[in-house]
XYZ file of C-alpha atoms in Angstrom:
520
model
C -10.079 23.105 60.699
C -12.256 19.206 60.958
C -14.648 19.281 57.884
C -11.370 20.513 56.294
C -9.660 17.907 57.486
C -12.822 15.295 56.127
C -11.743 17.172 52.568
C -9.016 16.069 52.651
C -9.576 12.485 53.746
C -12.050 12.022 51.672
C -10.341 13.945 48.942
C -7.332 11.483 49.043
C -9.350 8.416 49.581
C -10.612 8.949 46.090
C -7.033 9.820 44.609
C -6.060 6.257 45.729
C -8.749 4.655 44.569
C -8.508 6.469 41.131
C -3.894 5.555 40.982
C -4.935 1.758 42.467
C -7.610 2.043 39.418
C -5.261 3.245 36.894
C -2.117 1.230 38.353
C -4.365 -1.945 37.624
C -5.014 -0.468 33.995
C -1.471 -0.517 32.901
C -1.245 -3.273 34.788
C -3.785 -5.094 32.468
C -2.520 -3.593 29.457
C 1.113 -4.135 29.096
C 0.629 -7.949 31.876
C -2.790 -9.788 32.001
C -3.885 -9.350 29.037
C -0.894 -10.047 26.690
C -0.614 -13.208 28.981
C -3.595 -13.996 28.936
C -3.918 -14.270 25.296
C -0.825 -15.689 24.846
C -1.883 -18.870 27.064
C -5.055 -19.478 25.183
C -2.917 -19.188 21.351
C -0.316 -21.553 22.952
C -2.997 -23.649 24.092
C -4.424 -24.177 20.599
C -1.127 -25.166 18.860
C 0.029 -21.584 17.741
C 3.634 -20.666 18.911
C 4.018 -17.602 20.592
C 7.856 -16.168 21.320
C 8.564 -14.873 25.263
C 6.714 -11.465 25.140
C 8.799 -8.401 26.022
C 7.196 -5.941 28.465
C 5.178 -3.324 26.629
C 7.050 -3.356 22.852
C 6.859 -7.436 22.568
C 8.858 -7.937 19.258
C 8.993 -4.477 17.767
C 12.301 -3.518 18.772
C 14.005 -6.676 17.617
C 12.074 -6.035 14.126
C 13.416 -2.819 13.722
C 17.091 -3.930 14.729
C 16.630 -6.797 12.331
C 14.986 -4.578 9.147
C 17.843 -2.003 9.624
C 21.021 -5.046 9.866
C 19.367 -6.127 6.318
C 19.553 -2.811 5.090
C 22.702 -2.237 5.639
C 23.933 -4.363 3.290
C 23.004 -5.012 -0.390
C 22.020 -8.309 -2.114
C 23.159 -10.714 -4.793
C 20.684 -10.305 -8.043
C 18.599 -12.397 -7.166
C 14.532 -12.324 -6.655
C 15.495 -14.154 -3.293
C 14.636 -11.095 -1.474
C 12.378 -12.115 1.749
C 15.289 -12.218 3.839
C 15.969 -8.387 3.094
C 12.864 -6.694 2.866
C 11.257 -8.953 6.291
C 13.977 -10.653 8.262
C 12.342 -10.966 11.056
C 9.354 -11.902 9.561
C 11.194 -14.606 7.666
C 13.452 -15.856 10.794
C 9.990 -16.515 13.025
C 7.635 -18.128 10.739
C 11.205 -20.781 9.701
C 12.135 -20.796 13.774
C 8.012 -22.048 14.882
C 6.743 -22.476 11.703
C 3.347 -21.086 9.991
C 1.259 -21.819 12.881
C 2.773 -18.717 14.810
C 2.717 -15.223 15.813
C 4.624 -12.241 17.292
C 4.401 -9.669 19.361
C 3.204 -6.036 18.053
C 3.753 -4.724 21.109
C 1.152 -5.837 23.720
C -0.733 -6.944 20.871
C -0.028 -11.055 19.631
C -0.758 -10.695 16.098
C -1.253 -14.202 14.150
C 0.319 -15.297 10.473
C -1.924 -16.016 8.378
C -0.456 -18.397 5.198
C -2.691 -20.655 5.139
C -4.519 -19.348 1.523
C -8.154 -20.704 2.202
C -8.266 -18.828 5.267
C -7.003 -15.811 3.763
C -9.604 -15.931 1.714
C -12.249 -16.389 4.671
C -10.822 -13.317 5.849
C -10.267 -11.450 2.712
C -14.135 -11.861 1.740
C -15.304 -11.806 4.909
C -17.380 -14.677 5.243
C -18.471 -14.182 9.197
C -18.424 -10.769 9.079
C -16.176 -11.193 12.002
C -13.082 -9.102 10.333
C -12.234 -5.607 10.654
C -8.775 -3.578 9.467
C -6.466 -2.606 12.227
C -6.915 0.933 13.430
C -2.652 2.058 11.917
C -1.035 4.727 13.671
C -2.551 8.399 14.186
C 0.231 9.509 11.926
C -0.617 7.686 8.893
C -4.426 10.320 9.173
C -2.328 12.646 7.113
C -0.973 10.268 4.252
C -3.400 7.395 4.251
C -7.026 7.387 4.149
C -10.184 7.436 3.126
C -12.182 4.645 1.224
C -9.415 2.404 2.064
C -9.487 2.685 5.959
C -13.376 2.778 6.398
C -15.376 -0.136 7.756
C -18.810 -1.084 7.087
C -21.604 1.570 6.305
C -19.475 4.249 5.642
C -17.084 2.040 3.517
C -20.053 0.197 1.647
C -21.417 3.791 0.625
C -17.674 5.542 -0.449
C -16.819 2.798 -2.975
C -20.696 3.040 -3.980
C -19.711 6.455 -5.035
C -16.301 6.204 -5.920
C -17.120 2.926 -8.426
C -18.288 4.864 -11.453
C -14.602 7.126 -11.496
C -13.056 3.412 -12.483
C -15.190 1.988 -14.819
C -13.403 0.831 -17.767
C -15.167 3.518 -20.235
C -13.790 5.862 -17.896
C -10.388 4.472 -18.174
C -10.696 5.081 -21.333
C -11.165 8.393 -21.474
C -8.392 8.743 -19.029
C -5.576 7.238 -21.615
C -4.769 10.058 -23.429
C -3.376 11.666 -19.527
C -1.007 7.932 -19.219
C 0.348 8.702 -23.051
C 1.252 12.227 -22.748
C 2.383 12.035 -19.426
C 4.728 8.782 -20.844
C 5.300 11.103 -23.767
C 6.997 13.827 -21.707
C 9.149 11.252 -19.670
C 10.764 9.256 -22.989
C 10.735 12.342 -24.944
C 13.356 13.780 -22.023
C 14.963 9.818 -22.058
C 15.335 10.357 -26.080
C 17.313 13.499 -25.529
C 19.310 11.980 -23.145
C 20.887 9.870 -24.868
C 23.916 10.460 -26.408
C 25.555 10.617 -30.185
C 26.768 6.508 -29.807
C 22.805 5.977 -28.913
C 22.975 5.302 -25.071
C 22.631 6.807 -21.690
C 22.778 5.711 -17.833
C 19.412 7.200 -16.071
C 18.230 6.425 -12.361
C 15.160 5.369 -13.451
C 13.631 5.850 -10.245
C 12.833 9.010 -9.654
C 12.046 9.901 -13.317
C 8.998 6.631 -12.795
C 7.685 8.116 -9.765
C 7.697 11.702 -11.629
C 5.831 10.092 -14.604
C 3.190 8.519 -11.867
C 2.779 11.685 -10.098
C 2.282 13.673 -13.264
C -0.115 10.522 -14.759
C -2.312 10.789 -10.984
C -2.462 14.696 -11.559
C -3.463 14.632 -15.443
C -5.757 11.878 -15.188
C -7.482 13.259 -11.297
C -7.626 17.031 -11.936
C -7.244 17.644 -15.365
C -7.570 21.855 -16.102
C -6.045 21.973 -12.580
C -2.974 20.299 -13.384
C -0.726 22.722 -12.364
C -1.367 22.285 -8.786
C -2.081 18.800 -8.850
C 1.311 18.520 -9.827
C 2.482 20.754 -6.641
C 0.108 18.156 -3.572
C 1.853 15.172 -5.521
C 5.207 16.961 -4.110
C 3.584 18.347 -1.097
C 2.615 14.395 -0.629
C 6.124 13.175 -1.482
C 7.707 15.058 1.518
C 4.832 14.113 3.407
C 5.272 10.420 2.657
C 9.272 10.326 4.098
C 7.872 11.953 7.092
C 5.689 9.481 7.874
C 8.925 6.734 7.197
C 10.554 8.656 10.137
C 7.896 9.237 12.423
C 6.240 5.314 11.910
C 10.333 3.829 13.113
C 8.646 5.485 16.934
C 5.268 4.705 16.312
C 5.662 1.688 18.956
C 7.003 4.666 21.186
C 3.001 5.842 22.975
C 2.582 9.189 23.165
C 5.537 10.343 20.684
C 2.980 10.857 17.877
C 1.632 13.722 20.129
C 4.555 15.638 21.281
C 5.250 19.013 19.476
C 8.446 17.684 17.431
C 9.615 19.301 14.507
C 8.608 16.908 12.002
C 4.905 16.303 13.792
C 4.498 19.959 12.761
C 5.958 19.582 9.697
C 3.416 17.113 8.509
C 0.396 19.268 10.415
C 1.071 22.392 7.957
C 1.773 20.094 4.660
C -1.614 18.498 5.601
C -3.326 21.718 6.131
C -1.275 22.970 2.706
C -2.781 19.880 0.945
C -6.150 20.861 2.353
C -6.146 24.469 1.146
C -4.773 23.116 -2.640
C -7.959 20.390 -2.641
C -9.793 22.476 -1.231
C -9.084 25.458 -3.383
C -9.821 22.923 -6.832
C -12.927 21.548 -5.450
C -14.856 24.862 -4.867
C -13.772 25.792 -8.721
C -15.116 22.199 -9.829
C -18.659 22.778 -7.903
C -19.344 26.179 -9.003
C -17.901 25.119 -12.440
C -20.933 21.902 -11.980
C -23.715 24.958 -11.402
C -23.133 26.046 -14.118
C -22.866 23.068 -16.535
C -19.153 24.030 -17.691
C -17.901 21.731 -15.399
C -15.472 18.513 -16.986
C -16.542 15.473 -15.737
C -13.496 12.888 -17.602
C -11.001 13.146 -14.793
C -11.444 11.386 -11.506
C -12.632 14.562 -9.337
C -15.143 15.587 -11.777
C -16.377 12.187 -11.668
C -16.153 11.639 -7.730
C -18.479 15.235 -7.545
C -20.857 13.889 -10.343
C -21.340 10.690 -8.576
C -21.580 12.412 -5.106
C -24.041 14.430 -6.375
C -26.526 11.703 -7.562
C -25.443 9.938 -4.699
C -27.059 13.167 -2.870
C -29.815 13.773 -5.300
C -31.176 10.272 -4.892
C -31.066 10.212 -1.055
C -32.650 13.529 -0.795
C -34.887 12.423 2.390
C -32.483 9.884 4.157
C -29.843 10.406 6.666
C -25.951 11.163 6.290
C -26.401 10.963 2.370
C -23.321 11.696 -0.072
C -19.833 12.459 0.669
C -18.712 15.548 2.820
C -16.338 18.084 1.431
C -13.606 17.096 3.978
C -14.185 13.054 2.484
C -13.938 13.945 -0.925
C -10.373 15.710 -0.146
C -9.367 12.133 2.152
C -10.295 10.463 -1.181
C -7.909 12.808 -3.848
C -5.387 12.118 -1.267
C -6.170 7.958 -1.565
C -5.683 8.856 -4.872
C -2.383 10.139 -4.930
C -0.807 7.649 -2.705
C -2.134 4.941 -4.120
C -2.429 5.691 -8.300
C 1.297 6.962 -7.729
C 3.091 4.734 -5.205
C 1.839 1.517 -7.247
C 2.190 2.170 -10.079
C 6.204 3.786 -10.002
C 6.895 0.475 -7.706
C 5.396 -2.115 -10.479
C 7.365 0.252 -13.100
C 10.396 -0.086 -11.721
C 11.138 -3.342 -10.484
C 9.301 -4.429 -13.715
C 12.345 -2.574 -15.530
C 14.712 -3.350 -13.107
C 13.748 -7.728 -13.955
C 13.746 -7.191 -17.835
C 17.468 -6.127 -17.441
C 17.999 -8.826 -15.193
C 16.122 -11.127 -17.972
C 16.667 -10.012 -21.626
C 15.260 -12.919 -23.536
C 11.897 -12.028 -21.696
C 12.333 -8.474 -22.241
C 13.325 -9.114 -26.152
C 9.383 -11.248 -26.269
C 7.910 -8.087 -24.697
C 9.064 -5.634 -27.940
C 8.484 -8.522 -30.142
C 4.847 -8.142 -28.796
C 4.324 -4.381 -28.820
C 5.997 -3.848 -31.580
C 3.665 -6.536 -33.607
C 0.627 -5.250 -31.704
C 0.805 -1.469 -32.559
C 4.417 -1.240 -34.279
C 5.722 2.465 -33.419
C 2.108 3.969 -33.002
C 0.213 5.154 -30.757
C -0.969 2.640 -27.928
C -4.761 2.323 -27.869
C -7.233 0.821 -25.026
C -7.650 -2.367 -27.480
C -4.456 -3.212 -28.383
C -3.214 -2.711 -24.371
C -5.631 -5.321 -23.266
C -4.493 -7.719 -26.398
C -0.793 -7.582 -24.493
C -0.643 -10.787 -23.276
C 3.281 -11.470 -22.848
C 3.450 -7.677 -21.191
C 0.647 -8.716 -18.860
C 1.932 -12.050 -17.404
C 4.956 -9.970 -16.348
C 3.656 -7.484 -15.008
C 1.336 -10.228 -12.673
C 4.776 -12.101 -12.074
C 6.715 -8.767 -11.475
C 3.851 -8.221 -8.800
C 4.186 -11.988 -7.282
C 8.027 -11.001 -7.018
C 7.883 -7.412 -5.681
C 4.358 -6.674 -4.658
C 4.063 -3.364 -3.759
C 2.574 -3.467 -0.813
C 3.971 -6.047 1.258
C 1.461 -7.589 4.224
C -2.386 -6.835 4.753
C -3.250 -6.737 8.329
C -6.782 -7.587 10.521
C -8.581 -8.168 13.720
C -11.441 -10.063 14.723
C -14.017 -8.225 16.525
C -16.309 -11.093 17.447
C -15.678 -14.412 18.882
C -14.463 -16.820 15.563
C -13.250 -19.799 15.179
C -10.803 -19.261 12.310
C -10.275 -22.681 10.434
C -8.815 -25.258 13.440
C -8.879 -22.091 16.391
C -10.756 -20.306 18.232
C -10.089 -16.482 18.535
C -11.135 -13.850 21.260
C -12.483 -10.080 19.514
C -9.299 -7.739 19.399
C -7.115 -10.623 17.884
C -4.746 -9.448 15.264
C -3.671 -10.885 12.014
C -0.998 -10.429 9.324
C -1.476 -11.469 5.774
C 1.725 -11.166 4.878
C 1.453 -11.253 0.974
C 5.509 -11.319 0.184
C 5.776 -14.480 2.104
C 3.003 -16.447 0.355
C 3.733 -15.440 -3.426
C 7.488 -16.611 -2.691
C 6.262 -19.845 -0.973
C 7.580 -22.744 -2.053
C 5.020 -25.124 -0.763
C 2.292 -22.782 -2.879
C 4.331 -22.082 -5.904
C 6.913 -24.723 -6.273
C 10.945 -25.418 -5.766
C 11.587 -22.866 -8.623
C 9.100 -19.694 -6.732
C 12.151 -17.501 -6.330
C 12.555 -18.166 -10.801
C 11.214 -15.136 -13.062
C 9.179 -17.368 -14.495
C 5.534 -14.939 -16.668
C 4.321 -18.187 -17.841
C 3.182 -19.424 -14.411
C 0.248 -17.076 -16.028
C -0.026 -18.033 -18.891
C -3.381 -19.469 -19.145
C -3.931 -16.525 -16.215
C -4.483 -15.828 -12.725
C -6.684 -18.822 -11.395
C -4.920 -21.709 -13.108
C -1.770 -19.839 -11.552
C -2.773 -20.216 -8.073
C -4.369 -23.379 -8.786
C -7.414 -20.816 -7.506
C -6.192 -20.227 -3.868
C -5.924 -16.458 -2.298
C -2.045 -17.367 -3.278
C -1.895 -14.006 -5.658
C -3.439 -10.299 -3.860
C -0.898 -7.791 -4.816
C -4.260 -5.685 -4.835
C -5.785 -7.259 -2.310
C -8.426 -10.182 -2.822
C -12.020 -10.574 -2.055
C -14.586 -7.325 -1.652
C -12.307 -5.000 -0.415
C -9.815 -5.584 -3.721
C -7.847 -2.350 -4.562
C -10.693 -0.003 -6.238
C -7.962 1.256 -9.079
C -6.252 -1.608 -9.705
C -7.557 -1.305 -13.483
C -6.085 2.320 -13.874
C -2.570 0.886 -12.590
C -2.342 -1.500 -14.947
C -3.532 0.228 -17.714
C -1.069 3.132 -16.749
C 1.558 0.248 -16.517
C 1.349 -1.131 -19.780
C 1.411 1.769 -21.345
C 4.435 3.115 -20.127
C 5.545 0.200 -20.250
C 4.466 -0.739 -24.323
C 5.835 2.891 -25.149
C 9.538 2.594 -23.425
C 10.029 -0.870 -25.195
C 8.840 0.691 -28.688
C 12.208 3.265 -28.364
C 14.473 1.674 -25.926
C 16.969 -1.237 -25.288
C 17.930 -1.444 -22.240
C 20.228 -3.461 -19.521
C 21.190 -3.102 -16.188
C 24.566 -0.330 -15.220
C 27.052 -1.937 -13.470
C 26.800 1.053 -10.570
C 23.081 -0.569 -9.577
C 22.654 -2.111 -6.618
C 20.288 -4.508 -5.734
C 18.558 -3.813 -2.624
C 14.345 -3.906 -2.174
C 13.489 -2.118 1.123
C 10.151 -1.317 2.845
C 9.214 2.554 2.378
C 5.509 1.792 3.129
C 5.720 0.374 -0.420
C 8.522 -1.746 -1.176
C 11.330 0.730 -2.860
C 14.713 0.037 -4.753
C 16.921 1.539 -1.615
C 19.684 2.826 -4.328
C 17.812 3.777 -7.040
C 17.594 1.864 -10.219
C 20.699 2.750 -13.142
C 19.319 1.876 -16.063
C 21.733 1.692 -19.779
C 19.201 2.425 -22.202
C 19.693 1.792 -25.583
C 18.239 3.443 -28.513
C 16.270 1.516 -31.064
């Protein structure tokens, strides 16, 4: 009995110590560490709103977002107050040299283009991407999320697929998909030569179609199936992120979480089937390497052959699958967002629509657009850049420090989060002038460097070594689609259109994009 009592006593002591230790750790996480960081930042002149236990400013951010989303706005390009209301209010109240609370972490606003240059160029090698919510792994992974050597290896392997010479070979996919969409639109036009259409789902289908053809070529139909599943996954991720600030919620066996896992497995099985067939074809010399998947597998094979005696060479099949899923999100989403806002903006500014059409007809007439001609569309390029400035698909980028670093006048310890608000900076009057909210494509008449005075104030595709690898793919696809639309149609906003930009991972028109098409 004495031995048993002694054992129980020892166990009780151990459990008590563990409870105290665990309680200490929780208290450190939810209170002491945040307050310590708050003090550190305030001592260096960074204004930080009062810390709210555990959730920080997440609830207020969500409340303001939902409130802004509940009502449309006037027809203007002054969209920041609707799209990022909390961040705009915080900066207006505390100034640009401020931070907000992302849960238990203070996140600094970086609004100085020179500091953005240092961070995006990773000048000191001290900045990393913030680890995203675990639910995003079902939707967004691959090159976009890697760091260090792994990122460098994947970038090296993927790069050849996006060379300009390879891009030329994908032009037929851009043309075929655009032509199918426009032929459908022409059939919808009435005897009066007009029709009203919500072009938003049309353009989403177009860019999904393009990425299915460009990525998988002969496996196009399976690619379409993947696109539909990834589209559903995107909607589920957006819903899930609304509860992302609740610790452990993503681990619960909810109906939504289960469906996200099912889709992940379905997409993986489909991609595995396509990849296996392609690898078998490669072995017997019958593979077509003109699509993204073929180019990726070829580059990966060459990497492995050239480094046979080294460890961790090339990509695993799982890693190839992740890159294919990233092709879908980045390739489909970014371009559809760019195209829909371009059509909306050109409907608001018919004089620029007319100038763009005159240029397209001068270069191509009614003929099929070609690669060299697309590269010589100066007015169209200026328009696309100005739309990207006013309506960037991605609203902000996040980074964090992983070493002690002096950023400007501020000394930061490891683990400090940084927010680079693309939308706020690209609408900033101090950078772009008092007409920052106006649509003026002529800003880009002499290129991006001249428009930004060589500052990092325009970065819709990121900047520096991590700039989006598919930037030229997206711009070329957008030029092809827009040129073909301008050749066939004049367009204007329908009276039923409601101007309501909102964030759904990227910048969407909340109620669609109702456009009246007039056949030329």
